[in-house]
Coordinates of C-alpha atoms in Angstrom, one line a residue:
M17 CA 113.0 102.6 111.6
K18 CA 114.0 102.1 108.4
A19 CA 115.0 98.5 107.3
A20 CA 118.5 97.6 106.4
K21 CA 119.6 97.7 103.4
E22 CA 120.2 94.3 102.1
I23 CA 115.9 94.4 102.6
L24 CA 114.9 97.3 101.0
E25 CA 117.1 95.9 98.6
V26 CA 114.9 92.3 98.4
W27 CA 112.1 95.2 98.8
R28 CA 112.8 97.7 96.2
A29 CA 112.6 94.5 93.8
F30 CA 108.7 95.6 94.2
D31 CA 108.2 99.1 93.6
H32 CA 106.8 98.8 91.0
F33 CA 104.1 95.9 91.5
P34 CA 100.5 96.3 92.1
M35 CA 98.4 95.0 94.4
E36 CA 95.0 93.9 92.4
T37 CA 92.6 91.4 92.1
L38 CA 91.8 90.7 88.8
T39 CA 94.5 88.2 88.0
K40 CA 92.1 85.7 90.1
A41 CA 88.5 86.7 88.1
W42 CA 90.8 86.1 85.3
Y43 CA 92.9 82.7 86.6
L44 CA 89.5 81.8 87.7
Q45 CA 88.4 80.9 84.7
S46 CA 90.8 78.5 83.3
G47 CA 90.6 74.8 84.4
D48 CA 93.9 75.1 86.2
E49 CA 94.1 73.8 90.1
P50 CA 94.9 75.0 92.5
K51 CA 94.1 78.5 92.7
Q52 CA 96.2 80.1 95.1
R53 CA 98.9 80.2 92.3
S54 CA 103.3 79.5 92.8
V55 CA 106.0 81.3 92.8
D56 CA 106.7 80.4 89.4
L57 CA 103.9 80.6 87.7
M58 CA 103.0 84.4 88.9
K59 CA 106.9 85.4 88.1
M60 CA 105.6 83.7 84.2
H61 CA 102.6 85.8 84.1
R62 CA 104.0 89.0 85.4
E63 CA 106.4 88.0 82.3
Q64 CA 103.9 87.7 80.0
Y65 CA 101.1 89.9 81.1
G66 CA 102.4 92.5 83.8
T67 CA 100.7 90.8 86.1
S68 CA 101.3 90.8 90.1
G69 CA 98.6 89.5 92.5
N70 CA 96.8 89.7 95.8
C71 CA 97.8 90.3 99.0
F72 CA 98.6 86.9 99.5
D73 CA 100.7 86.5 96.2
L74 CA 102.8 89.8 96.9
A75 CA 103.1 87.8 100.4
L76 CA 104.6 84.3 98.9
W77 CA 106.3 86.1 95.9
L78 CA 108.5 88.4 98.6
L79 CA 108.6 85.7 101.7
E80 CA 110.4 83.4 98.5
E81 CA 112.8 86.7 97.7
L82 CA 113.9 87.0 100.9
R83 CA 114.8 83.8 101.6
Q84 CA 117.1 83.5 98.9
N85 CA 118.9 85.9 100.2
K86 CA 119.5 84.1 102.9
M87 CA 116.7 86.3 105.6
D88 CA 115.0 84.9 108.3
C89 CA 111.2 85.7 107.8
Y90 CA 107.9 84.2 108.1
G91 CA 104.3 85.8 106.9
I92 CA 101.7 87.1 109.1
V93 CA 97.5 88.1 109.1
T94 CA 95.2 90.1 110.5
P95 CA 91.7 89.4 112.0
D96 CA 90.2 90.6 108.4
D97 CA 92.7 88.2 107.2
H98 CA 95.1 90.7 104.9
V99 CA 98.4 88.9 105.0
A100 CA 102.2 90.5 106.0
V101 CA 105.8 89.7 106.3
I102 CA 108.1 89.8 108.8
V103 CA 111.8 90.2 108.2
L104 CA 113.8 89.7 110.9
G105 CA 117.2 92.3 110.6
D106 CA 121.0 90.7 111.9
Q107 CA 120.2 91.0 115.5
G108 CA 116.8 89.4 115.5
Q109 CA 114.7 92.6 115.2
R110 CA 111.3 92.4 113.1
Y111 CA 110.3 94.5 110.6
L112 CA 106.9 94.5 109.0
C113 CA 106.9 94.2 105.2
D114 CA 103.3 94.5 103.7
L115 CA 103.3 95.1 100.1
G116 CA 99.1 94.4 100.3
D117 CA 98.5 97.3 101.4
Q118 CA 101.3 98.8 99.2
W119 CA 103.6 100.1 101.5
I120 CA 106.9 102.2 100.9
Q121 CA 109.1 100.0 102.3
P122 CA 109.6 98.1 105.8
V123 CA 109.1 99.8 109.3
L124 CA 110.8 98.6 112.6
I125 CA 108.2 97.3 115.2
E126 CA 110.6 95.5 117.9
R127 CA 109.9 97.6 120.8
G128 CA 113.2 96.5 122.5
S129 CA 115.3 98.5 120.1
K130 CA 117.1 101.4 120.1
E131 CA 115.6 102.8 117.7
Y132 CA 111.7 102.3 117.4
T133 CA 110.4 105.4 118.4
E134 CA 105.9 105.2 118.6
D135 CA 106.3 109.1 117.4
W136 CA 104.1 109.7 113.4
L137 CA 105.9 108.7 110.8
R138 CA 106.4 109.9 107.6
G139 CA 108.0 108.2 104.4
F140 CA 107.0 105.0 104.9
F141 CA 103.1 104.4 103.9
P142 CA 101.7 106.8 100.4
G143 CA 99.7 110.0 101.5
S144 CA 99.9 109.3 105.5
E145 CA 101.8 109.0 108.3
I146 CA 101.9 106.1 110.5
K147 CA 102.3 105.0 114.4
V148 CA 103.6 101.9 115.7
Q149 CA 102.1 100.8 118.6
V150 CA 103.9 96.9 119.5
Q151 CA 102.1 94.8 122.0
Q152 CA 102.7 91.2 122.9
E153 CA 101.3 89.3 120.9
H154 CA 99.7 91.8 117.9
L155 CA 101.1 94.9 116.4
D156 CA 98.6 98.5 116.1
L157 CA 99.5 100.5 113.7
T158 CA 97.0 103.5 113.0
Y159 CA 97.6 105.8 110.0
K160 CA 97.0 110.1 109.6
R161 CA 95.6 110.9 105.7
P162 CA 96.5 114.8 105.9
N163 CA 92.4 115.6 106.6
G164 CA 93.6 114.2 110.1
K165 CA 91.3 111.7 109.8
E166 CA 92.4 108.4 111.4
S167 CA 92.1 104.5 110.7
K168 CA 93.9 101.7 112.4
Q169 CA 94.9 98.4 111.4
T170 CA 95.2 95.2 114.1
Y171 CA 97.8 92.8 112.9
L172 CA 98.8 89.3 114.4
L173 CA 101.5 89.2 115.8
T174 CA 101.8 85.4 115.8
P175 CA 104.0 83.7 112.6
V176 CA 101.7 81.4 110.6
S177 CA 103.4 78.7 107.9
D178 CA 103.7 78.6 104.2
A179 CA 100.9 75.8 103.8
E180 CA 98.9 78.2 105.8
L181 CA 99.5 81.2 104.4
T182 CA 99.0 78.7 101.3
A183 CA 95.7 77.6 101.9
R184 CA 93.7 81.0 102.7
G185 CA 95.2 82.2 100.0
E186 CA 93.8 79.1 98.1
Q187 CA 90.4 80.8 99.9
T188 CA 90.8 84.2 98.7
Q189 CA 91.1 83.2 95.3
K190 CA 87.9 81.6 95.3
T191 CA 86.6 84.7 96.3
L192 CA 84.9 87.6 94.4
R193 CA 84.1 90.9 95.7
R194 CA 84.9 93.9 94.1
P195 CA 87.6 94.8 91.5
L196 CA 91.1 96.1 93.7
V197 CA 93.9 97.7 92.1
E198 CA 96.1 99.5 94.0
Q199 CA 99.4 101.1 92.6
R200 CA 102.1 102.8 94.5
L201 CA 104.0 105.9 92.1
F202 CA 107.4 107.3 92.7
S203 CA 107.9 111.2 92.0
K204 CA 111.1 113.7 93.1
D205 CA 109.3 114.7 95.5
E206 CA 106.9 111.8 97.4
V207 CA 105.8 108.5 96.9
T208 CA 101.7 108.8 95.9
H209 CA 99.5 106.0 95.6
W210 CA 96.9 104.8 93.2
E211 CA 93.5 103.4 93.6
F212 CA 91.2 101.6 91.4
D213 CA 88.1 100.3 93.6
D214 CA 85.0 99.0 92.4
Y215 CA 84.9 101.6 89.2
S216 CA 86.1 104.5 90.7
S217 CA 89.9 105.9 90.7
F218 CA 91.8 109.1 92.8
H219 CA 95.3 109.6 93.9
S220 CA 96.6 109.7 97.9
T221 CA 98.8 112.3 98.3
M222 CA 100.2 113.8 101.0
N223 CA 98.1 116.8 100.4
G224 CA 94.6 114.8 100.2
K225 CA 92.8 112.8 98.2
V226 CA 92.5 113.5 94.4
D227 CA 89.6 112.0 92.4
E228 CA 90.1 110.8 88.2
N229 CA 86.8 111.1 85.9
A230 CA 84.7 108.5 86.0
L231 CA 84.7 106.3 82.8
D232 CA 82.1 104.2 81.4
S233 CA 83.1 101.1 79.6
I234 CA 85.4 98.4 80.6
E235 CA 87.0 99.2 77.7
E236 CA 88.3 103.2 79.1
W237 CA 88.5 101.3 82.5
A238 CA 91.0 99.0 80.8
H239 CA 93.2 101.3 79.5
R240 CA 93.2 103.7 82.5
I241 CA 94.5 100.5 84.9
H242 CA 96.6 99.6 82.1
S243 CA 98.3 103.1 81.9
V244 CA 99.4 102.9 85.0
T245 CA 99.8 99.4 85.9
G246 CA 101.3 97.9 82.5
M247 CA 99.0 95.2 83.1
S248 CA 98.4 93.3 79.8
R249 CA 95.0 95.2 78.8
D250 CA 92.8 91.7 77.3
V251 CA 93.5 90.2 81.1
I252 CA 92.0 93.8 82.4
I253 CA 89.4 93.8 80.9
Q254 CA 88.5 89.5 81.1
A255 CA 88.4 89.9 84.5
L256 CA 86.6 92.6 85.1
E257 CA 84.5 90.9 82.8
V258 CA 83.8 88.5 85.2
Y259 CA 82.8 90.7 87.8
G260 CA 81.1 92.7 85.7
I261 CA 79.9 97.0 86.3

C-alpha cells in the first residue's frame, strides 16, 4: 500500500511542514490580494517566517512539486471542503496524498492493484490505524485510535482543476473559524501528531492521547507553537490576536 520511491522523495520534502490556519489570519491583515497565495509566495513566507499554510496551501504546493518531478497528479475534495492530492504511479495506480491532515505517507487507493487491501494498516496516519475502502466515485477511510474509537472520512474521487482549487482556497483564506496547528513529530519509535486547537494542545500517539497543560496568554501559546513548528513568534502572535483568545 506504500508509494514508490520517487513519490515518497517529493512527499518527504514536506515532512516538517505543519498544517496551520495561522498564516491566513496573519496574511488577511495585509492589503494584498488574492488571499490564496501563489506557491512562490508560500515558499518566500516559509523561508522568512517558517510558515506553511492550510490544506489548500499544502495541496497546491504539493501539486506543483509533483509536476516538477514529471508526475501526473490532481486535487480532490471532501464533502466538507477539505482538499487532498491524488498522484499516479508508473502503472497509473492512484495514491492518496493528504498533507492537510498530516498523513505520514501516501496510501494506495487502487482496488485493482495486487497490493491493495482493506485490512487495518499502521504507519500511514499518526496515532491511528487506517482502513481504505475504495468505491466507484468516492473513497471511504476509517481511522481507529488506540482506545478503539473509530472515525470516518470520505473523499470524492472526481478530479478538481487547479482553477477550482484556487477559487475554493480563496474562500477558505477569507474565512476564520478557530486557530489550528497540526505537526508531525518524528522519532525513532514512531511518528506522533501534535495539535493546537483553539487554545488547547495535545499529542496523539499509538499509546493514546497526551494532553498538555493549558496556558494563559497569547505570548505563552506563541512560544509553545514556535517550539514545535519553528514558525515566527511574531507571525503567531499577530495571527492569534486576529482570532482572539
